Amino acid sequence: MPMSPQQAEQRVTIVNTHGLHARPASEFVKLARGFTAEIRVRNQTIEADGKAMMHLLSLGACQGTELIITAAGDDAEAAVAALAALVAGGFPEPNDAPSN
């Protein structure tokens, strides 16, 4: 009997001021595509393919929006952990770097 793929899920909250706009969505997709697992992201009403930028943008996730990241596949746990960390880190803007 074949084993079912690993599955993982984590709730995250968008913390960055501008929400999940084009640049953070692009970062999310780039990171997600590095995993073989199928990745889905959902809010209360919409579910999106985590590897498709336009799908992520359709979530309309502004600051404070709670999302659920799910993954299914051999690297599901690693994928969810990495993506949740990216969201929790606020997708740092290039000009958010600390100044000396």
C-alpha atoms as an extended CHARMM CRD file, in Angstrom:
* protein
*
       100  EXT
         1         1  MET       CA              0.0000000000        0.0000000000        0.0000000000  PROA      1               0.0000000000
         2         2  PRO       CA              1.5640000000        3.3590000000       -0.9930000000  PROA      2               0.0000000000
         3         3  MET       CA              2.2400000000        5.8900000000        1.7340000000  PROA      3               0.0000000000
         4         4  SER       CA              0.3010000000        9.1190000000        1.6150000000  PROA      4               0.0000000000
         5         5  PRO       CA              2.3890000000       12.2540000000        1.1560000000  PROA      5               0.0000000000
         6         6  GLN       CA              3.4360000000       14.2830000000        4.1440000000  PROA      6               0.0000000000
         7         7  GLN       CA              1.1120000000       17.1200000000        4.9780000000  PROA      7               0.0000000000
         8         8  ALA       CA              1.6770000000       20.2610000000        6.9960000000  PROA      8               0.0000000000
         9         9  GLU       CA             -0.3540000000       23.3340000000        7.8500000000  PROA      9               0.0000000000
        10        10  GLN       CA              0.2910000000       26.5790000000        9.7010000000  PROA      10              0.0000000000
        11        11  ARG       CA             -1.6500000000       29.7670000000       10.3820000000  PROA      11              0.0000000000
        12        12  VAL       CA              0.1970000000       33.0200000000        9.7740000000  PROA      12              0.0000000000
        13        13  THR       CA             -0.7060000000       36.6780000000       10.0030000000  PROA      13              0.0000000000
        14        14  ILE       CA              0.4260000000       39.2780000000        7.4930000000  PROA      14              0.0000000000
        15        15  VAL       CA              2.4880000000       41.7180000000        9.5630000000  PROA      15              0.0000000000
        16        16  ASN       CA              4.0450000000       43.9800000000        6.9630000000  PROA      16              0.0000000000
        17        17  THR       CA              2.4480000000       47.3890000000        6.5110000000  PROA      17              0.0000000000
        18        18  HSD       CA              1.6020000000       47.0380000000        2.8320000000  PROA      18              0.0000000000
        19        19  GLY       CA              0.2220000000       43.5030000000        2.9870000000  PROA      19              0.0000000000
        20        20  LEU       CA              0.7790000000       40.8040000000        0.3990000000  PROA      20              0.0000000000
        21        21  HSD       CA              1.4000000000       43.0700000000       -2.6050000000  PROA      21              0.0000000000
        22        22  ALA       CA              3.4270000000       42.2230000000       -5.7130000000  PROA      22              0.0000000000
        23        23  ARG       CA              6.9460000000       42.1540000000       -4.2500000000  PROA      23              0.0000000000
        24        24  PRO       CA              6.1650000000       39.9640000000       -1.2070000000  PROA      24              0.0000000000
        25        25  ALA       CA              3.9630000000       37.7040000000       -3.3240000000  PROA      25              0.0000000000
        26        26  SER       CA              6.8680000000       37.2860000000       -5.7390000000  PROA      26              0.0000000000
        27        27  GLU       CA              9.1900000000       36.3780000000       -2.8520000000  PROA      27              0.0000000000
        28        28  PHE       CA              6.6470000000       33.8850000000       -1.5320000000  PROA      28              0.0000000000
        29        29  VAL       CA              6.2700000000       32.2400000000       -4.9550000000  PROA      29              0.0000000000
        30        30  LYS       CA             10.0450000000       32.1000000000       -5.5060000000  PROA      30              0.0000000000
        31        31  LEU       CA             10.5230000000       30.3520000000       -2.1680000000  PROA      31              0.0000000000
        32        32  ALA       CA              7.5120000000       28.0580000000       -2.6860000000  PROA      32              0.0000000000
        33        33  ARG       CA              8.7680000000       26.9280000000       -6.0920000000  PROA      33              0.0000000000
        34        34  GLY       CA             11.9220000000       25.6490000000       -4.4320000000  PROA      34              0.0000000000
        35        35  PHE       CA              9.8950000000       22.8420000000       -2.8530000000  PROA      35              0.0000000000
        36        36  THR       CA              8.3200000000       19.8400000000       -4.5490000000  PROA      36              0.0000000000
        37        37  ALA       CA              5.2490000000       19.8730000000       -2.2910000000  PROA      37              0.0000000000
        38        38  GLU       CA              1.9360000000       21.2570000000       -3.5160000000  PROA      38              0.0000000000
        39        39  ILE       CA              1.3950000000       24.5040000000       -1.6290000000  PROA      39              0.0000000000
        40        40  ARG       CA             -1.9610000000       26.1590000000       -1.0020000000  PROA      40              0.0000000000
        41        41  VAL       CA             -2.7140000000       29.4130000000        0.8130000000  PROA      41              0.0000000000
        42        42  ARG       CA             -6.1690000000       30.3820000000        1.9930000000  PROA      42              0.0000000000
        43        43  ASN       CA             -7.9600000000       33.1180000000        3.8420000000  PROA      43              0.0000000000
        44        44  GLN       CA            -11.5400000000       32.8570000000        5.0810000000  PROA      44              0.0000000000
        45        45  THR       CA            -13.0660000000       32.7440000000        1.6000000000  PROA      45              0.0000000000
        46        46  ILE       CA            -10.4260000000       32.1310000000       -1.0780000000  PROA      46              0.0000000000
        47        47  GLU       CA             -7.8290000000       29.4110000000       -1.6460000000  PROA      47              0.0000000000
        48        48  ALA       CA             -4.8220000000       30.0700000000       -3.8670000000  PROA      48              0.0000000000
        49        49  ASP       CA             -1.9600000000       28.1270000000       -5.4240000000  PROA      49              0.0000000000
        50        50  GLY       CA              1.1050000000       29.1340000000       -3.4050000000  PROA      50              0.0000000000
        51        51  LYS       CA              3.2940000000       28.8520000000       -6.4870000000  PROA      51              0.0000000000
        52        52  ALA       CA              1.2460000000       31.2860000000       -8.6000000000  PROA      52              0.0000000000
        53        53  MET       CA              1.7080000000       35.0060000000       -7.9420000000  PROA      53              0.0000000000
        54        54  MET       CA             -1.6220000000       36.1140000000       -9.4260000000  PROA      54              0.0000000000
        55        55  HSD       CA             -3.4150000000       33.5630000000       -7.2470000000  PROA      55              0.0000000000
        56        56  LEU       CA             -1.7290000000       34.9450000000       -4.1320000000  PROA      56              0.0000000000
        57        57  LEU       CA             -2.6030000000       38.5080000000       -5.0720000000  PROA      57              0.0000000000
        58        58  SER       CA             -6.2480000000       37.4510000000       -5.4190000000  PROA      58              0.0000000000
        59        59  LEU       CA             -6.3090000000       36.8300000000       -1.6590000000  PROA      59              0.0000000000
        60        60  GLY       CA             -6.2540000000       40.5910000000       -1.0690000000  PROA      60              0.0000000000
        61        61  ALA       CA             -4.2430000000       40.0060000000        2.1140000000  PROA      61              0.0000000000
        62        62  CYS       CA             -3.6110000000       43.2870000000        3.8900000000  PROA      62              0.0000000000
        63        63  GLN       CA             -1.8160000000       43.8070000000        7.1930000000  PROA      63              0.0000000000
        64        64  GLY       CA             -3.5060000000       41.7400000000        9.9060000000  PROA      64              0.0000000000
        65        65  THR       CA             -5.0130000000       39.1630000000        7.5300000000  PROA      65              0.0000000000
        66        66  GLU       CA             -4.7470000000       35.6020000000        8.8060000000  PROA      66              0.0000000000
        67        67  LEU       CA             -3.7530000000       33.0470000000        6.1900000000  PROA      67              0.0000000000
        68        68  ILE       CA             -3.4150000000       29.2830000000        6.3740000000  PROA      68              0.0000000000
        69        69  ILE       CA             -0.4920000000       27.7660000000        4.4830000000  PROA      69              0.0000000000
        70        70  THR       CA             -0.8440000000       24.0780000000        3.6670000000  PROA      70              0.0000000000
        71        71  ALA       CA              1.4780000000       21.7530000000        1.8350000000  PROA      71              0.0000000000
        72        72  ALA       CA              1.3580000000       18.1440000000        0.6970000000  PROA      72              0.0000000000
        73        73  GLY       CA              4.4240000000       16.2420000000       -0.4900000000  PROA      73              0.0000000000
        74        74  ASP       CA              7.7800000000       14.9110000000        0.6200000000  PROA      74              0.0000000000
        75        75  ASP       CA              9.0480000000       18.3040000000        1.7990000000  PROA      75              0.0000000000
        76        76  ALA       CA              5.7220000000       19.6520000000        3.0990000000  PROA      76              0.0000000000
        77        77  GLU       CA              6.9140000000       20.3820000000        6.6330000000  PROA      77              0.0000000000
        78        78  ALA       CA             10.0210000000       22.2250000000        5.4440000000  PROA      78              0.0000000000
        79        79  ALA       CA              7.9880000000       24.1980000000        2.9030000000  PROA      79              0.0000000000
        80        80  VAL       CA              5.4020000000       25.3620000000        5.4260000000  PROA      80              0.0000000000
        81        81  ALA       CA              8.0760000000       26.2430000000        7.9960000000  PROA      81              0.0000000000
        82        82  ALA       CA             10.0830000000       28.3060000000        5.4810000000  PROA      82              0.0000000000
        83        83  LEU       CA              7.0440000000       30.1080000000        4.0700000000  PROA      83              0.0000000000
        84        84  ALA       CA              5.6130000000       30.8300000000        7.5260000000  PROA      84              0.0000000000
        85        85  ALA       CA              8.9720000000       32.2970000000        8.5660000000  PROA      85              0.0000000000
        86        86  LEU       CA              8.9780000000       34.5270000000        5.4710000000  PROA      86              0.0000000000
        87        87  VAL       CA              5.5000000000       35.8430000000        6.2950000000  PROA      87              0.0000000000
        88        88  ALA       CA              6.2910000000       36.2590000000       10.0020000000  PROA      88              0.0000000000
        89        89  GLY       CA              9.4230000000       38.2160000000        9.0660000000  PROA      89              0.0000000000
        90        90  GLY       CA              7.2550000000       40.7730000000        7.2720000000  PROA      90              0.0000000000
        91        91  PHE       CA              8.8620000000       40.3750000000        3.8420000000  PROA      91              0.0000000000
        92        92  PRO       CA             11.4800000000       43.0020000000        4.7420000000  PROA      92              0.0000000000
        93        93  GLU       CA             11.5410000000       45.8010000000        2.2010000000  PROA      93              0.0000000000
        94        94  PRO       CA             14.9900000000       46.5550000000        0.7370000000  PROA      94              0.0000000000
        95        95  ASN       CA             14.9410000000       49.9560000000        2.4420000000  PROA      95              0.0000000000
        96        96  ASP       CA             14.0090000000       48.3570000000        5.8130000000  PROA      96              0.0000000000
        97        97  ALA       CA             17.6030000000       47.3330000000        6.4170000000  PROA      97              0.0000000000
        98        98  PRO       CA             19.0400000000       48.8180000000        9.5760000000  PROA      98              0.0000000000
        99        99  SER       CA             21.2080000000       51.8580000000        8.9370000000  PROA      99              0.0000000000
       100       100  ASN       CA             24.6320000000       52.2790000000       10.4890000000  PROA      100             0.0000000000
